[in-house]
Every structure is written in C-alpha cells, then in structure tokens.
mmCIF file of C-alpha atoms and ligand atoms in Angstrom:
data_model
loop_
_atom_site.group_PDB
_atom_site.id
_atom_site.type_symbol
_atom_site.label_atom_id
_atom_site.label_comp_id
_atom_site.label_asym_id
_atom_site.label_seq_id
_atom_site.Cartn_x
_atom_site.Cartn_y
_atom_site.Cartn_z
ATOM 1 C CA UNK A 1467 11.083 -9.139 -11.102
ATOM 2 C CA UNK A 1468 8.898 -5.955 -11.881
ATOM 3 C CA UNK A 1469 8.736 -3.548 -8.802
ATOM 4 C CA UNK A 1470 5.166 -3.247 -7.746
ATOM 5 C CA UNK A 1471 3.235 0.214 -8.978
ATOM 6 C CA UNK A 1472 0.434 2.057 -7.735
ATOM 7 C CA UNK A 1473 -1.678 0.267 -9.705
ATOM 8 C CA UNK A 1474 -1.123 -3.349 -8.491
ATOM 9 C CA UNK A 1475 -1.161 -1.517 -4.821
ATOM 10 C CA UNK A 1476 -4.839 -0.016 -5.311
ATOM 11 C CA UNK A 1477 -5.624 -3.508 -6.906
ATOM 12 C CA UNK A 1478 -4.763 -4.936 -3.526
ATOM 13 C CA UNK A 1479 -7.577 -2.786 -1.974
ATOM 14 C CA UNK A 1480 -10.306 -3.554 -4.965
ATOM 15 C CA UNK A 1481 -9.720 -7.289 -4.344
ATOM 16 C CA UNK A 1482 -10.231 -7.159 -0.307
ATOM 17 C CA UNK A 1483 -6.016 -8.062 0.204
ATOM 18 C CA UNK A 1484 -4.306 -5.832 2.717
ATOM 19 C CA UNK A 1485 -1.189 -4.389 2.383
ATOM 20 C CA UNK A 1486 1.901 -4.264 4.184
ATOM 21 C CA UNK A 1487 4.633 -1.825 4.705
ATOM 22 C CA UNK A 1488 7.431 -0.860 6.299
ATOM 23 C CA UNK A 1489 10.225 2.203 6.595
ATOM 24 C CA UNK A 1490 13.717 1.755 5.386
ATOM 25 C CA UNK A 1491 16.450 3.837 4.747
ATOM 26 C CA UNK A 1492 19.698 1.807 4.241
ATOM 27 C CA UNK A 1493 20.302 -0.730 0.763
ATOM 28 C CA UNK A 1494 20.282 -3.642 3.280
ATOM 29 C CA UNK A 1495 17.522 -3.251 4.970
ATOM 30 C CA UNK A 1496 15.389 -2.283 2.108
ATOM 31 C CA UNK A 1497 16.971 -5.838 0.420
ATOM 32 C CA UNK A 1498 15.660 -8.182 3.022
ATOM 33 C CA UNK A 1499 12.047 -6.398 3.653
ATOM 34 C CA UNK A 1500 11.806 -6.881 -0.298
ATOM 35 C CA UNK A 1501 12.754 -10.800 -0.459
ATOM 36 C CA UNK A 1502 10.327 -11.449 1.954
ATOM 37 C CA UNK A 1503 7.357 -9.810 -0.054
ATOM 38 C CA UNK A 1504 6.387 -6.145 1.977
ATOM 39 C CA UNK A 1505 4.659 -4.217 -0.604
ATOM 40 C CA UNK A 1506 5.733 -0.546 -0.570
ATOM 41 C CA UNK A 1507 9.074 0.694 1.589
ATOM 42 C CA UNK A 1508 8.871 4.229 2.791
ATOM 43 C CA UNK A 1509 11.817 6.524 3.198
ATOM 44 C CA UNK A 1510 10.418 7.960 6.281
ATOM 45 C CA UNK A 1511 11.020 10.980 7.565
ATOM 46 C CA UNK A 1512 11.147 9.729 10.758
ATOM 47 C CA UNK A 1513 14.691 9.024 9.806
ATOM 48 C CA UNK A 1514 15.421 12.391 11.747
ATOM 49 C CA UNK A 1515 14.404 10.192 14.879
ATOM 50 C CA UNK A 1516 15.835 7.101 14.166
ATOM 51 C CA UNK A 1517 19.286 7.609 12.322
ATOM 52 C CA UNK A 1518 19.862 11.418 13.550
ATOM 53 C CA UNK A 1519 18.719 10.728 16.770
ATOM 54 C CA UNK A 1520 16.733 14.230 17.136
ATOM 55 C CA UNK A 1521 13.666 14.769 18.705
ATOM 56 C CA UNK A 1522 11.015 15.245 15.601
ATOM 57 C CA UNK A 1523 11.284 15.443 12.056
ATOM 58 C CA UNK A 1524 11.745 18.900 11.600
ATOM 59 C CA UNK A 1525 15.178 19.017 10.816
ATOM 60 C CA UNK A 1526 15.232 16.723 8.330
ATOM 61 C CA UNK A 1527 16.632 18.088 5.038
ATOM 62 C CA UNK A 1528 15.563 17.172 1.069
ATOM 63 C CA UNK A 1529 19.110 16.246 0.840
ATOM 64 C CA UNK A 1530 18.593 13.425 3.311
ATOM 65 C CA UNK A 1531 15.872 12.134 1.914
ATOM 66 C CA UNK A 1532 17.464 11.760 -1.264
ATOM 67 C CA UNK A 1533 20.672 10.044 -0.226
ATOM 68 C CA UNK A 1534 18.262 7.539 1.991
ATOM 69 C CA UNK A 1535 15.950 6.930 -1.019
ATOM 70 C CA UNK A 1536 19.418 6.089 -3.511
ATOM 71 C CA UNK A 1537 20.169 3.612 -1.127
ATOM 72 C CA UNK A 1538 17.018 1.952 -0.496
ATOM 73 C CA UNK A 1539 16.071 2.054 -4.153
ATOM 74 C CA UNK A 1540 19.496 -0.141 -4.604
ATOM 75 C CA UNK A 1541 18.136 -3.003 -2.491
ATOM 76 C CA UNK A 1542 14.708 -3.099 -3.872
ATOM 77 C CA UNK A 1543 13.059 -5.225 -6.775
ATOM 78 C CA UNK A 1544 9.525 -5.723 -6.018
ATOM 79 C CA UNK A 1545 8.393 -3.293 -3.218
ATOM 80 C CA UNK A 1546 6.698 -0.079 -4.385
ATOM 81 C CA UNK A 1547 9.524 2.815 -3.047
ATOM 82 C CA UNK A 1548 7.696 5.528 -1.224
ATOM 83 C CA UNK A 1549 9.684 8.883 -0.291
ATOM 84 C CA UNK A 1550 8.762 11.403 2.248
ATOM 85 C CA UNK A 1551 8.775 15.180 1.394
ATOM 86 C CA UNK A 1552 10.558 17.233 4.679
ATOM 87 C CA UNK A 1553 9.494 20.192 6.674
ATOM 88 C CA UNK A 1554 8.952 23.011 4.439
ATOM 89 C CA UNK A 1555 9.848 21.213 1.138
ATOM 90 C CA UNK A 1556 6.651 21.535 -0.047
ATOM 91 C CA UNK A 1557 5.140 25.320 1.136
ATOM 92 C CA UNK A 1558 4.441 26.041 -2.387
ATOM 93 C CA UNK A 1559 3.427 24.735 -5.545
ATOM 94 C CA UNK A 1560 6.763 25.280 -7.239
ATOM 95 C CA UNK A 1561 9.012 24.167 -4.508
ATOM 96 C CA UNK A 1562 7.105 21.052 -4.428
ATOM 97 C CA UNK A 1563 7.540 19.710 -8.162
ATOM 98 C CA UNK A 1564 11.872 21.004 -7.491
ATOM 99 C CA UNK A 1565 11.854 18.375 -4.482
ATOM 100 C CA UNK A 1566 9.386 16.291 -5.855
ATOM 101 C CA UNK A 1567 11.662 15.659 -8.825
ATOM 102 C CA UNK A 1568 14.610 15.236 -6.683
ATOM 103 C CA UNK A 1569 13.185 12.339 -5.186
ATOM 104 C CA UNK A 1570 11.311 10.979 -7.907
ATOM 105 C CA UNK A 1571 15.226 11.057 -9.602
ATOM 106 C CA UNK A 1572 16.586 9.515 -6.874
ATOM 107 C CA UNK A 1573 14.721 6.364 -7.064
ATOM 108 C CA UNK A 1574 11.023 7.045 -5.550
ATOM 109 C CA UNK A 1575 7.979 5.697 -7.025
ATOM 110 C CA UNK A 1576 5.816 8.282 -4.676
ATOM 111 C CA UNK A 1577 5.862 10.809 -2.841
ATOM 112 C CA UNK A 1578 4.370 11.554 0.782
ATOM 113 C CA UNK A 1579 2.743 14.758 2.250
ATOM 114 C CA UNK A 1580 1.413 15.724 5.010
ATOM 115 C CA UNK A 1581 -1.683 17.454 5.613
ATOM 116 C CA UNK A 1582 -5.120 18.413 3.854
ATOM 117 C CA UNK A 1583 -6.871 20.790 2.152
ATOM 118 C CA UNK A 1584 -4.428 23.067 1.543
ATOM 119 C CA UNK A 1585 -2.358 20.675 -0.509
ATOM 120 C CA UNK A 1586 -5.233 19.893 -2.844
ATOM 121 C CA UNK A 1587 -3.766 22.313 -5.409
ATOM 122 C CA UNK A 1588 -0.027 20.882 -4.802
ATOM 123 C CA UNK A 1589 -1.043 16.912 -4.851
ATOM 124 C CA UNK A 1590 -3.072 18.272 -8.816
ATOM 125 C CA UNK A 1591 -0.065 19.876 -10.176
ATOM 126 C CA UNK A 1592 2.148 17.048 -8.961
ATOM 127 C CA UNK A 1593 -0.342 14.195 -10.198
ATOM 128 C CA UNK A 1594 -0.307 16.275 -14.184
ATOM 129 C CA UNK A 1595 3.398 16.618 -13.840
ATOM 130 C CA UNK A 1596 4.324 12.686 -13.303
ATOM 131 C CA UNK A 1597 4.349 12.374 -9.921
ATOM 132 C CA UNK A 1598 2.439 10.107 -7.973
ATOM 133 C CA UNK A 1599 1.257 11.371 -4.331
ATOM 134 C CA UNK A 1600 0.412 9.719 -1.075
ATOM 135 C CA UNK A 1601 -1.376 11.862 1.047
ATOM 136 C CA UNK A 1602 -0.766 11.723 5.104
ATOM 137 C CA UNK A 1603 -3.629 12.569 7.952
ATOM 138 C CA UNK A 1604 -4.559 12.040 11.566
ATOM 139 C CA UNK A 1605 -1.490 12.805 13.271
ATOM 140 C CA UNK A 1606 0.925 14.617 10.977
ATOM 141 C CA UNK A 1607 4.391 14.693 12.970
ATOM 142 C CA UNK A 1608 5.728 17.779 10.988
ATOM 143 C CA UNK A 1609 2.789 19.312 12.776
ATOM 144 C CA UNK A 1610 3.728 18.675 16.400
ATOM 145 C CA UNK A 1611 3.830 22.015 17.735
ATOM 146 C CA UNK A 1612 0.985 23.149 16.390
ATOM 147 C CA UNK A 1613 -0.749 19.820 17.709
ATOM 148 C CA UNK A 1614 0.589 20.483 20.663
ATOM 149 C CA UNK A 1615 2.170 17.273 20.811
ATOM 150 C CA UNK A 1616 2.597 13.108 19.196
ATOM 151 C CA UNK A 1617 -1.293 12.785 20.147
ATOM 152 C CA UNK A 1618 -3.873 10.765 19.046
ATOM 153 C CA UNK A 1619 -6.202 13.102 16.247
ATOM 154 C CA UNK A 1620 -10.112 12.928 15.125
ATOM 155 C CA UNK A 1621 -11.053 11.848 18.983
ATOM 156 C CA UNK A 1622 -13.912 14.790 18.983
ATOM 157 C CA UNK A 1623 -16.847 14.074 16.101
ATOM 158 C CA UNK A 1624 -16.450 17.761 14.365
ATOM 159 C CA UNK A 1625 -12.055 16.757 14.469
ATOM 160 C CA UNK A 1626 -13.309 13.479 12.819
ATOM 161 C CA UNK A 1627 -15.611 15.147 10.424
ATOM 162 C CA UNK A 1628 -13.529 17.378 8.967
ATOM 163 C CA UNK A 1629 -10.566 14.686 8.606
ATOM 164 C CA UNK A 1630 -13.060 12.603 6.435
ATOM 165 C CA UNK A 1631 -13.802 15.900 4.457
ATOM 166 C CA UNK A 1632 -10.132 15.894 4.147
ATOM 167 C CA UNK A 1633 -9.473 12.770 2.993
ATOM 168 C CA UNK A 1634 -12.208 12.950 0.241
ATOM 169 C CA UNK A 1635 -10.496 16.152 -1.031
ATOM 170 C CA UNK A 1636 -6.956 14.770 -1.154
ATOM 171 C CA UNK A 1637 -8.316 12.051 -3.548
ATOM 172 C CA UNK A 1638 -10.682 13.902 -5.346
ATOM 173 C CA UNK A 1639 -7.355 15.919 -5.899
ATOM 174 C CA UNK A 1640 -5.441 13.099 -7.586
ATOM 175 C CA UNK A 1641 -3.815 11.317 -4.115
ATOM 176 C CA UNK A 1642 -3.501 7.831 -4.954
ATOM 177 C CA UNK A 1643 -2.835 6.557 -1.696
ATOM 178 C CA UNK A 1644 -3.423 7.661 2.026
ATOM 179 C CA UNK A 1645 -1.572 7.152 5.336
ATOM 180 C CA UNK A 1646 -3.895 7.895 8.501
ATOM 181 C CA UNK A 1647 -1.841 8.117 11.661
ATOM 182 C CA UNK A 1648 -2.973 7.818 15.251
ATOM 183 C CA UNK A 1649 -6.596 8.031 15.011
ATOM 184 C CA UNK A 1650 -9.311 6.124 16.751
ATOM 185 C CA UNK A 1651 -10.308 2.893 15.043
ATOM 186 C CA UNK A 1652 -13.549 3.892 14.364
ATOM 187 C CA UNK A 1653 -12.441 6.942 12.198
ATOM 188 C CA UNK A 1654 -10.030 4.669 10.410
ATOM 189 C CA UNK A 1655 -12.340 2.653 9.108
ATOM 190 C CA UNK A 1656 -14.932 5.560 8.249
ATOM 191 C CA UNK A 1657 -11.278 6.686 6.106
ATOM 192 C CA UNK A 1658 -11.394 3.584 4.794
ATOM 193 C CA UNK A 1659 -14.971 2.823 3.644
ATOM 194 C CA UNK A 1660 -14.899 6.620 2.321
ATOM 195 C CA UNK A 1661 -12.335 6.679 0.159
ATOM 196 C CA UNK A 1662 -11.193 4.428 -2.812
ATOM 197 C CA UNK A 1663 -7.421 4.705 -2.930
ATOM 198 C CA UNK A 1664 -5.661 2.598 -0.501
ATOM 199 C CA UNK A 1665 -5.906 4.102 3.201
ATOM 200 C CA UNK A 1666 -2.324 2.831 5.294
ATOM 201 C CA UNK A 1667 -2.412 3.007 8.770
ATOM 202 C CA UNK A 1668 -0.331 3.126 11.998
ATOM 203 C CA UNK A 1669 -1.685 3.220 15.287
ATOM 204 C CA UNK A 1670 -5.286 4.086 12.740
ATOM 205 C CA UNK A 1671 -7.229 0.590 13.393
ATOM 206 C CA UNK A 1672 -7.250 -2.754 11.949
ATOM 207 C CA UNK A 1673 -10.156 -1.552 9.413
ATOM 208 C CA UNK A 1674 -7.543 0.126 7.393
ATOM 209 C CA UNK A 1675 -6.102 -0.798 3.769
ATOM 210 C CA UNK A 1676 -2.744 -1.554 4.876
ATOM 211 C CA UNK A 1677 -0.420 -1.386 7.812
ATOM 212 C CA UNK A 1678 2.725 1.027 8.186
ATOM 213 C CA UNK A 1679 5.432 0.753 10.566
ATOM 214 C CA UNK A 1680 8.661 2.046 11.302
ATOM 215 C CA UNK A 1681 11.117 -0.360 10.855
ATOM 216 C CA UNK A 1682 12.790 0.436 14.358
ATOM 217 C CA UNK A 1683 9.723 0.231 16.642
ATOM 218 C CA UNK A 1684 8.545 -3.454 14.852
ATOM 219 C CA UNK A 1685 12.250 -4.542 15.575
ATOM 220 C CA UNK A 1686 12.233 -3.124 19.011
ATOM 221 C CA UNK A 1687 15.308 -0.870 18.356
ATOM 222 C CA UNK A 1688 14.176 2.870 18.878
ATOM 223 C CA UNK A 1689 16.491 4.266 21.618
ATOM 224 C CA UNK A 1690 13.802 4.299 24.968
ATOM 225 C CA UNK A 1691 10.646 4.441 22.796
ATOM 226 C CA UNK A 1692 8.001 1.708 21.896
ATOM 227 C CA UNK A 1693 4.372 3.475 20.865
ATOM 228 C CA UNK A 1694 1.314 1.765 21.738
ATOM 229 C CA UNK A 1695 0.384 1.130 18.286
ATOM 230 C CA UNK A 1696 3.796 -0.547 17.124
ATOM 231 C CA UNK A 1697 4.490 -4.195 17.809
ATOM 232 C CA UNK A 1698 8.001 -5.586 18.784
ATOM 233 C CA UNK A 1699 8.429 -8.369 15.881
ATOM 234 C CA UNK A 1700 11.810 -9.198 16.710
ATOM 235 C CA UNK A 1701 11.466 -10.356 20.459
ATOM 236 C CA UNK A 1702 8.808 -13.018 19.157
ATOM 237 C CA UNK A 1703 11.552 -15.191 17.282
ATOM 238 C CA UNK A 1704 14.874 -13.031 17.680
ATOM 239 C CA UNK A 1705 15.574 -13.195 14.007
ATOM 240 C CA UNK A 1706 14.766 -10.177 11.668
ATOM 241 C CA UNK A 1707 13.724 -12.031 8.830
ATOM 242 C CA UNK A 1708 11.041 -14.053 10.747
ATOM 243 C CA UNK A 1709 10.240 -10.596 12.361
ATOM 244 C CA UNK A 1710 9.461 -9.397 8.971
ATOM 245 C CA UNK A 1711 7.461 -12.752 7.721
ATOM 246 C CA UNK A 1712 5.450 -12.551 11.166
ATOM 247 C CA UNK A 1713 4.212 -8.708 10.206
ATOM 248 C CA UNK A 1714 3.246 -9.401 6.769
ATOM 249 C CA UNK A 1715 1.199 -12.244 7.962
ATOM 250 C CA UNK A 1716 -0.452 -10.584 11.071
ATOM 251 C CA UNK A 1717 -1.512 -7.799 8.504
ATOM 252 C CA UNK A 1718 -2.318 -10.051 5.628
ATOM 253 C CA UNK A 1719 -5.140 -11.877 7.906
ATOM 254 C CA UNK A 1720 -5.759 -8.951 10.624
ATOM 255 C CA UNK A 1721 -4.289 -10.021 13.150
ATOM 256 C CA UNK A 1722 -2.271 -6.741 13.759
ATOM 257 C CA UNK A 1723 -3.179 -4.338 15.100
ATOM 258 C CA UNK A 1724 -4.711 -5.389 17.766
ATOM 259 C CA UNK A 1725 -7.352 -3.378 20.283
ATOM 260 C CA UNK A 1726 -3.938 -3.160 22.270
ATOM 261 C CA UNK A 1727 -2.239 -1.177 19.762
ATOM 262 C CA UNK A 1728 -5.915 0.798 18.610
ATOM 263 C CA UNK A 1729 -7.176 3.683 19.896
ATOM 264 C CA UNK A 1730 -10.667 4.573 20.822
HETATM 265 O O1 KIV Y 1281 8.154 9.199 8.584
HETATM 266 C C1 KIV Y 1281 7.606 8.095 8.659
HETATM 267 O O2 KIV Y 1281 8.235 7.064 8.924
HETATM 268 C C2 KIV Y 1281 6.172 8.029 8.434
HETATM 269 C C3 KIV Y 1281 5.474 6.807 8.903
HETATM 270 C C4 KIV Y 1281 5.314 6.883 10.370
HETATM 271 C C5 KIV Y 1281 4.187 6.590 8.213
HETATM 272 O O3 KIV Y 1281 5.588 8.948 7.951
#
C-alpha cells in the first residue's frame, strides 16, 4: 500500500473530509494506528513526557527523535510519518536543514516546528531543500516558560489577531500543514477558514482540519494527567484497537471534540 503524502492529506481538506491523527513512537504502536486507517502519525516530542517521564519537552534530544521516528517508520504503510524538531534544533537556518535531514533520513515524511514569524525564513529554505514543514501555533510547549505555563493562547482579540497573521505567514512561507494547540474554538476555526493547508488541532475546536492527540492521553495512560481537551478512548470499550476505530470516527463526523474538551 502507498503511504499517504502531503498531497492526498491537503486533498482531505479541499474535499470537506477531516483528518485524523495520532502520536507514536514505538514500531508497534505505529503498526496498529496504521491498520486501522489514522492518517498521519507524529513522533511527538511530547515523548520527553510520556516515555522519559520529565516534566516538558525541553530535554528532548535530535537523537531521540530519530531513534523514535526509525521505529515508527518500521510499523507504518499508509499513515503520513510526521517528526517533531526538539528544543533548540532549529535556532538557525543551517542547524535546521542538519536536523531536518536527520529526520527526514530516518524515516519522516515532515517535519514539525514550533512557532511563527520568525521561522518564515527557516520553513522557505527547508520547503526549496526537500523538506516538507508543518508549522505549530497556539500553545507551543517548547515555549512554556516564556508562556508562563501549559495555558490556553489567542483568548485576548490582539493575541488572536496576531496568531492569524501568523498562520498566514507560515503558509505563505511554504508550511504545508498547521497544528493549532489550545486555543479557543472560535480562533480555531478563524485558523481554519484563513488558511488553505490543513489546520490540526488539539484542544483548538471542532472547526479544525483534523484532530491530533497524544496517543497516551486518548488511551488514558499518562502517569496522573488527563487534559481537558483529550478524550479517554480506551475506557469506552477497553480494547485499543476499538479505542483507535472510535477516534477516527468521532473525528471523521465531528463528534470529537466536544464543547467539553473546547475552549472559549
Ligand atoms: O509533541 C507532540 O506530541 C505534539 C502534539 C501535542 C501535537 O506536538
């Protein structure tokens, strides 16, 4: 079976289907998310939470991300493979196309950043070079202390303003896909309606593209820690297959997220 591309992903947006997706990091995981049709697998940073166990993503390391993307890339045949770039991978132009090719050699499809306008230059010289980019905004967890915090983003109208401005420039730059993270509904679907690559949310409103999670909040297995905007699949039916069936369908026909997992 051909592996889905960026193409047949923004196709997904032009012809009104969403699209589903879900972080992995192991072979096995990756496998069974694939056989039951998720379109793009992301090697998540987030991994420095989940597997590592620390408090944010900070200390996550290229190297990680690398080994994690081999493995998933093993499992998968249809999914589109997404990696994450980590803290400081990507401060300048030139260390971003070393790591970017890492990744991209290590089995990902795309590559994930985080932040805005100051990447604009990065996300060109990646997009000439070969490399496909998704862009992340809203609540970028690399970010937290200067946040202040895992809060909700774009809550004042200037904030939201200036994250639509944002998003325009990261496409206009050569992004071909967006996630928007913890964000009021409203804003996600202004994100949305602005912007013609596909806009993936979490915890961003039903109104987006897509649907993210991580793959340890929808199975209810992140040590003490369920966010409002994550749904625990796995307590519905107890098996992780069904868990995975029941997410694609709640965000194939908008049924997730709900206005209990949105904020306002
Ligand atoms: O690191 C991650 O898993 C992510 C998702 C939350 C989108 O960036």
């Amino acid at each position: 079976m051909k592996a889905k591309s960026i193409a047949d992903i923004q196709a997904k947006k032009a012809n009104d289907e969403k699209i589903s997706a879900l972080t992995a990091y192991d072979a096995s995981f990756a496998q069974l998310f694939d056989q039951e049709g998720i379109d793009i697998i992301l090697i998540g940073d987030s991994l420095g939470m989940v597997l590592q166990g620390q408090p944010d993503t900070l200390g996550v390391s290229i190297d990680d991300i690398s080994y994690h993307t081999r493995s998933v890339r093993r499992g998968v045949t249809q999914a589109m493979v997404v990696a994450d770039m980590p803290f400081m991978s990507y401060a300048t132009p030139e260390q971003t196309y070393q790591n970017a090719a890492k990744l991209m050699a290590n089995g990902a499809s795309m590559v994930k950043l985080e932040g805005g306008d100051w990447l604009t230059e990065t996300i060109a010289g990646l997009k000439v070079r070969g490399v496909p980019v998704c862009g992340h905004l809203g609540l970028t967890p690399q970010s937290v202390h200067v946040l202040g915090g895992f809060k909700v983003q774009g809550r004042q109208a200037a904030q939201a303003d200036e994250l639509v401005e944002s998003a325009i420039a990261l496409e206009q730059a050569g992004a071909q896909m967006l996630v928007l993270e913890c964000v009021p509904v409203a804003l996600g679907k202004r994100v949305a309606d602005a912007l013609t690559i596909p806009v993936i949310g979490i915890g961003a409103g039903v109104h987006c593209d897509g649907q993210i999670l991580v793959m340890h909040d929808m199975l209810g297995v992140s040590a003490n820690y369920m966010p409002k905007f994550s749904k625990n699949y796995l307590a519905d039916c107890g098996d992780v297959r069904q868990a995975v069936r029941n997410f694609i369908d709640e965000v194939t026909h908008q049924t997730f997220p709900g206005e209990q997992h949105s904020f306002n």
